[in-house]
JSON list of C-alpha atoms in Angstrom, two decimals:
[
{"chain": "A", "resi": 1, "resn": "MET", "atom": "CA", "xyz": [5.50, 47.59, -1.93]},
{"chain": "A", "resi": 2, "resn": "ASP", "atom": "CA", "xyz": [6.97, 45.86, -5.12]},
{"chain": "A", "resi": 3, "resn": "THR", "atom": "CA", "xyz": [4.29, 43.65, -6.51]},
{"chain": "A", "resi": 4, "resn": "THR", "atom": "CA", "xyz": [6.23, 42.20, -9.64]},
{"chain": "A", "resi": 5, "resn": "GLN", "atom": "CA", "xyz": [7.07, 38.74, -8.91]},
{"chain": "A", "resi": 6, "resn": "PRO", "atom": "CA", "xyz": [10.56, 38.05, -10.00]},
{"chain": "A", "resi": 7, "resn": "THR", "atom": "CA", "xyz": [11.53, 36.48, -13.28]},
{"chain": "A", "resi": 8, "resn": "ASP", "atom": "CA", "xyz": [12.83, 32.93, -12.23]},
{"chain": "A", "resi": 9, "resn": "ALA", "atom": "CA", "xyz": [8.85, 32.54, -10.21]},
{"chain": "A", "resi": 10, "resn": "PRO", "atom": "CA", "xyz": [6.72, 30.65, -12.10]},
{"chain": "A", "resi": 11, "resn": "ARG", "atom": "CA", "xyz": [4.08, 32.37, -13.37]},
{"chain": "A", "resi": 12, "resn": "PHE", "atom": "CA", "xyz": [0.91, 30.37, -12.74]},
{"chain": "A", "resi": 13, "resn": "SER", "atom": "CA", "xyz": [1.81, 29.04, -8.51]},
{"chain": "A", "resi": 14, "resn": "VAL", "atom": "CA", "xyz": [-0.13, 26.19, -8.02]},
{"chain": "A", "resi": 15, "resn": "ASP", "atom": "CA", "xyz": [-2.91, 27.36, -6.07]},
{"chain": "A", "resi": 16, "resn": "CYS", "atom": "CA", "xyz": [-3.87, 30.09, -8.16]},
{"chain": "A", "resi": 17, "resn": "PRO", "atom": "CA", "xyz": [-7.47, 30.43, -8.67]},
{"chain": "A", "resi": 18, "resn": "SER", "atom": "CA", "xyz": [-7.46, 30.83, -12.55]},
{"chain": "A", "resi": 19, "resn": "ARG", "atom": "CA", "xyz": [-6.25, 27.30, -13.14]},
{"chain": "A", "resi": 20, "resn": "PRO", "atom": "CA", "xyz": [-8.92, 25.29, -12.46]},
{"chain": "A", "resi": 21, "resn": "ILE", "atom": "CA", "xyz": [-10.87, 27.80, -14.47]},
{"chain": "A", "resi": 22, "resn": "LEU", "atom": "CA", "xyz": [-8.65, 27.11, -17.34]},
{"chain": "A", "resi": 23, "resn": "ASP", "atom": "CA", "xyz": [-8.85, 23.82, -17.17]},
{"chain": "A", "resi": 24, "resn": "GLN", "atom": "CA", "xyz": [-13.10, 24.51, -16.98]},
{"chain": "A", "resi": 25, "resn": "VAL", "atom": "CA", "xyz": [-12.81, 26.62, -19.95]},
{"chain": "A", "resi": 26, "resn": "ALA", "atom": "CA", "xyz": [-10.59, 25.01, -22.03]},
{"chain": "A", "resi": 27, "resn": "ASP", "atom": "CA", "xyz": [-12.12, 21.69, -22.15]},
{"chain": "A", "resi": 28, "resn": "LYS", "atom": "CA", "xyz": [-13.27, 20.36, -25.25]},
{"chain": "A", "resi": 29, "resn": "TRP", "atom": "CA", "xyz": [-17.22, 19.73, -24.19]},
{"chain": "A", "resi": 30, "resn": "SER", "atom": "CA", "xyz": [-16.97, 22.79, -22.40]},
{"chain": "A", "resi": 31, "resn": "MET", "atom": "CA", "xyz": [-16.78, 25.10, -25.36]},
{"chain": "A", "resi": 32, "resn": "MET", "atom": "CA", "xyz": [-19.15, 22.99, -27.59]},
{"chain": "A", "resi": 33, "resn": "ALA", "atom": "CA", "xyz": [-21.73, 22.95, -24.67]},
{"chain": "A", "resi": 34, "resn": "LEU", "atom": "CA", "xyz": [-21.39, 26.61, -24.67]},
{"chain": "A", "resi": 35, "resn": "ALA", "atom": "CA", "xyz": [-22.07, 27.47, -27.62]},
{"chain": "A", "resi": 36, "resn": "VAL", "atom": "CA", "xyz": [-24.46, 25.46, -27.87]},
{"chain": "A", "resi": 37, "resn": "LEU", "atom": "CA", "xyz": [-26.44, 27.06, -24.96]},
{"chain": "A", "resi": 38, "resn": "GLU", "atom": "CA", "xyz": [-27.02, 30.56, -26.70]},
{"chain": "A", "resi": 39, "resn": "ARG", "atom": "CA", "xyz": [-30.75, 29.95, -25.85]},
{"chain": "A", "resi": 40, "resn": "PRO", "atom": "CA", "xyz": [-32.23, 27.76, -22.90]},
{"chain": "A", "resi": 41, "resn": "THR", "atom": "CA", "xyz": [-31.90, 24.40, -23.98]},
{"chain": "A", "resi": 42, "resn": "ARG", "atom": "CA", "xyz": [-32.47, 21.23, -23.09]},
{"chain": "A", "resi": 43, "resn": "PHE", "atom": "CA", "xyz": [-30.04, 18.64, -21.91]},
{"chain": "A", "resi": 44, "resn": "ASN", "atom": "CA", "xyz": [-30.79, 15.70, -24.96]},
{"chain": "A", "resi": 45, "resn": "GLU", "atom": "CA", "xyz": [-30.96, 18.39, -27.39]},
{"chain": "A", "resi": 46, "resn": "ILE", "atom": "CA", "xyz": [-27.98, 19.63, -26.23]},
{"chain": "A", "resi": 47, "resn": "LYS", "atom": "CA", "xyz": [-26.63, 16.16, -26.52]},
{"chain": "A", "resi": 48, "resn": "ARG", "atom": "CA", "xyz": [-27.89, 15.90, -29.99]},
{"chain": "A", "resi": 49, "resn": "GLN", "atom": "CA", "xyz": [-25.31, 19.16, -31.29]},
{"chain": "A", "resi": 50, "resn": "LEU", "atom": "CA", "xyz": [-22.01, 17.59, -29.17]},
{"chain": "A", "resi": 51, "resn": "ASP", "atom": "CA", "xyz": [-21.68, 15.11, -31.45]},
{"chain": "A", "resi": 52, "resn": "GLY", "atom": "CA", "xyz": [-19.57, 12.27, -30.13]},
{"chain": "A", "resi": 53, "resn": "VAL", "atom": "CA", "xyz": [-20.43, 12.92, -26.32]},
{"chain": "A", "resi": 54, "resn": "THR", "atom": "CA", "xyz": [-21.37, 10.62, -23.78]},
{"chain": "A", "resi": 55, "resn": "GLN", "atom": "CA", "xyz": [-24.29, 11.42, -21.31]},
{"chain": "A", "resi": 56, "resn": "ARG", "atom": "CA", "xyz": [-22.05, 10.19, -18.98]},
{"chain": "A", "resi": 57, "resn": "VAL", "atom": "CA", "xyz": [-19.50, 12.98, -19.98]},
{"chain": "A", "resi": 58, "resn": "LEU", "atom": "CA", "xyz": [-21.92, 15.26, -20.36]},
{"chain": "A", "resi": 59, "resn": "THR", "atom": "CA", "xyz": [-23.72, 15.88, -18.12]},
{"chain": "A", "resi": 60, "resn": "GLN", "atom": "CA", "xyz": [-19.59, 15.79, -15.68]},
{"chain": "A", "resi": 61, "resn": "THR", "atom": "CA", "xyz": [-19.46, 19.17, -17.65]},
{"chain": "A", "resi": 62, "resn": "LEU", "atom": "CA", "xyz": [-22.82, 20.78, -17.47]},
{"chain": "A", "resi": 63, "resn": "ARG", "atom": "CA", "xyz": [-22.42, 19.77, -14.02]},
{"chain": "A", "resi": 64, "resn": "ARG", "atom": "CA", "xyz": [-18.94, 22.19, -14.09]},
{"chain": "A", "resi": 65, "resn": "LEU", "atom": "CA", "xyz": [-19.98, 24.58, -15.54]},
{"chain": "A", "resi": 66, "resn": "GLU", "atom": "CA", "xyz": [-23.47, 24.43, -13.15]},
{"chain": "A", "resi": 67, "resn": "ARG", "atom": "CA", "xyz": [-20.67, 24.57, -10.40]},
{"chain": "A", "resi": 68, "resn": "ASN", "atom": "CA", "xyz": [-18.75, 28.04, -12.02]},
{"chain": "A", "resi": 69, "resn": "GLY", "atom": "CA", "xyz": [-21.57, 29.52, -12.12]},
{"chain": "A", "resi": 70, "resn": "LEU", "atom": "CA", "xyz": [-21.66, 30.14, -16.09]},
{"chain": "A", "resi": 71, "resn": "ILE", "atom": "CA", "xyz": [-24.82, 27.48, -16.53]},
{"chain": "A", "resi": 72, "resn": "ARG", "atom": "CA", "xyz": [-28.18, 27.63, -14.51]},
{"chain": "A", "resi": 73, "resn": "ARG", "atom": "CA", "xyz": [-29.61, 23.43, -14.47]},
{"chain": "A", "resi": 74, "resn": "ARG", "atom": "CA", "xyz": [-33.96, 24.10, -13.98]},
{"chain": "A", "resi": 75, "resn": "VAL", "atom": "CA", "xyz": [-35.87, 21.66, -13.77]},
{"chain": "A", "resi": 76, "resn": "LEU", "atom": "CA", "xyz": [-38.79, 21.47, -15.77]},
{"chain": "A", "resi": 77, "resn": "GLU", "atom": "CA", "xyz": [-41.96, 20.58, -14.59]},
{"chain": "A", "resi": 78, "resn": "THR", "atom": "CA", "xyz": [-43.39, 18.37, -17.65]},
{"chain": "A", "resi": 79, "resn": "SER", "atom": "CA", "xyz": [-44.31, 15.43, -18.28]},
{"chain": "A", "resi": 80, "resn": "PRO", "atom": "CA", "xyz": [-41.68, 13.59, -18.57]},
{"chain": "A", "resi": 81, "resn": "ILE", "atom": "CA", "xyz": [-39.59, 15.86, -15.79]},
{"chain": "A", "resi": 82, "resn": "GLY", "atom": "CA", "xyz": [-36.72, 17.41, -18.41]},
{"chain": "A", "resi": 83, "resn": "VAL", "atom": "CA", "xyz": [-34.09, 19.69, -17.79]},
{"chain": "A", "resi": 84, "resn": "GLU", "atom": "CA", "xyz": [-32.86, 22.66, -19.29]},
{"chain": "A", "resi": 85, "resn": "TYR", "atom": "CA", "xyz": [-29.90, 24.65, -19.70]},
{"chain": "A", "resi": 86, "resn": "SER", "atom": "CA", "xyz": [-29.32, 27.76, -20.55]},
{"chain": "A", "resi": 87, "resn": "LEU", "atom": "CA", "xyz": [-26.44, 30.80, -19.23]},
{"chain": "A", "resi": 88, "resn": "THR", "atom": "CA", "xyz": [-26.44, 32.93, -15.95]},
{"chain": "A", "resi": 89, "resn": "PRO", "atom": "CA", "xyz": [-24.89, 36.09, -15.97]},
{"chain": "A", "resi": 90, "resn": "LEU", "atom": "CA", "xyz": [-21.38, 35.68, -15.77]},
{"chain": "A", "resi": 91, "resn": "GLY", "atom": "CA", "xyz": [-21.71, 32.64, -19.10]},
{"chain": "A", "resi": 92, "resn": "GLU", "atom": "CA", "xyz": [-22.64, 35.65, -20.76]},
{"chain": "A", "resi": 93, "resn": "SER", "atom": "CA", "xyz": [-20.64, 38.08, -19.89]},
{"chain": "A", "resi": 94, "resn": "PHE", "atom": "CA", "xyz": [-17.98, 35.67, -21.21]},
{"chain": "A", "resi": 95, "resn": "ARG", "atom": "CA", "xyz": [-19.62, 34.63, -24.51]},
{"chain": "A", "resi": 96, "resn": "ALA", "atom": "CA", "xyz": [-17.65, 37.86, -26.23]},
{"chain": "A", "resi": 97, "resn": "PRO", "atom": "CA", "xyz": [-14.44, 36.12, -25.35]},
{"chain": "A", "resi": 98, "resn": "PHE", "atom": "CA", "xyz": [-15.44, 32.67, -25.68]},
{"chain": "A", "resi": 99, "resn": "LEU", "atom": "CA", "xyz": [-16.24, 33.31, -29.69]},
{"chain": "A", "resi": 100, "resn": "GLY", "atom": "CA", "xyz": [-13.59, 35.22, -30.50]},
{"chain": "A", "resi": 101, "resn": "LEU", "atom": "CA", "xyz": [-12.00, 32.15, -29.34]},
{"chain": "A", "resi": 102, "resn": "TYR", "atom": "CA", "xyz": [-14.63, 30.06, -31.45]},
{"chain": "A", "resi": 103, "resn": "GLU", "atom": "CA", "xyz": [-14.20, 32.07, -34.41]},
{"chain": "A", "resi": 104, "resn": "TRP", "atom": "CA", "xyz": [-10.07, 31.84, -34.51]},
{"chain": "A", "resi": 105, "resn": "THR", "atom": "CA", "xyz": [-10.12, 27.70, -34.69]},
{"chain": "A", "resi": 106, "resn": "VAL", "atom": "CA", "xyz": [-12.96, 27.88, -37.26]},
{"chain": "A", "resi": 107, "resn": "ALA", "atom": "CA", "xyz": [-11.24, 30.46, -39.41]},
{"chain": "A", "resi": 108, "resn": "ASN", "atom": "CA", "xyz": [-7.54, 28.62, -38.96]},
{"chain": "A", "resi": 109, "resn": "SER", "atom": "CA", "xyz": [-8.78, 25.10, -38.56]},
{"chain": "A", "resi": 110, "resn": "VAL", "atom": "CA", "xyz": [-7.76, 24.61, -42.71]},
{"chain": "A", "resi": 111, "resn": "GLU", "atom": "CA", "xyz": [-3.71, 25.90, -41.13]},
{"chain": "A", "resi": 112, "resn": "VAL", "atom": "CA", "xyz": [-3.81, 24.11, -38.81]},
{"chain": "A", "resi": 113, "resn": "MET", "atom": "CA", "xyz": [-4.30, 20.33, -39.75]},
{"chain": "A", "resi": 114, "resn": "ALA", "atom": "CA", "xyz": [-1.71, 21.61, -42.54]},
{"chain": "A", "resi": 115, "resn": "ALA", "atom": "CA", "xyz": [0.64, 22.30, -39.79]},
{"chain": "A", "resi": 116, "resn": "GLN", "atom": "CA", "xyz": [-0.18, 19.36, -37.76]},
{"chain": "A", "resi": 117, "resn": "ARG", "atom": "CA", "xyz": [0.69, 17.39, -41.29]},
{"chain": "A", "resi": 118, "resn": "GLU", "atom": "CA", "xyz": [3.10, 18.66, -41.86]},
{"chain": "A", "resi": 119, "resn": "TYR", "atom": "CA", "xyz": [4.32, 18.42, -38.34]},
{"chain": "A", "resi": 120, "resn": "ASP", "atom": "CA", "xyz": [3.88, 14.17, -38.40]},
{"chain": "A", "resi": 121, "resn": "GLU", "atom": "CA", "xyz": [5.58, 14.00, -42.50]},
{"chain": "A", "resi": 122, "resn": "ARG", "atom": "CA", "xyz": [8.85, 15.29, -40.56]},
{"chain": "A", "resi": 123, "resn": "THR", "atom": "CA", "xyz": [8.44, 13.44, -37.44]},
{"chain": "A", "resi": 124, "resn": "SER", "atom": "CA", "xyz": [7.90, 9.99, -38.71]},
{"chain": "A", "resi": 125, "resn": "ALA", "atom": "CA", "xyz": [10.84, 10.47, -40.57]},
{"chain": "A", "resi": 126, "resn": "ARG", "atom": "CA", "xyz": [12.88, 11.07, -37.78]}
]
């Protein structure tokens, strides 16, 4: 049985299961939250480390990560009650490829910003 797709077929069909996962992990707040979760971390500590994120957006991000099985949410029986987040085994397995991407962005950010400036200068003259 031939399992190859015709060359004019879309590479990612609308119902491809990878699409919502890629959407989640490529989201900037998801990436940053996963970077912060090197160890179990409370909500407010995550928020303090992610400059500019709102409480609402961080809550939504953490819920999506939890729904996708990448993080675990644990209610702490403290006074007041606290919430702590940690990576699941699936989330840990994502760390290596994620860290590769993160390290690439750090190593190449100056070059990317220079390309953006060059593009902006070139297109603003049009």
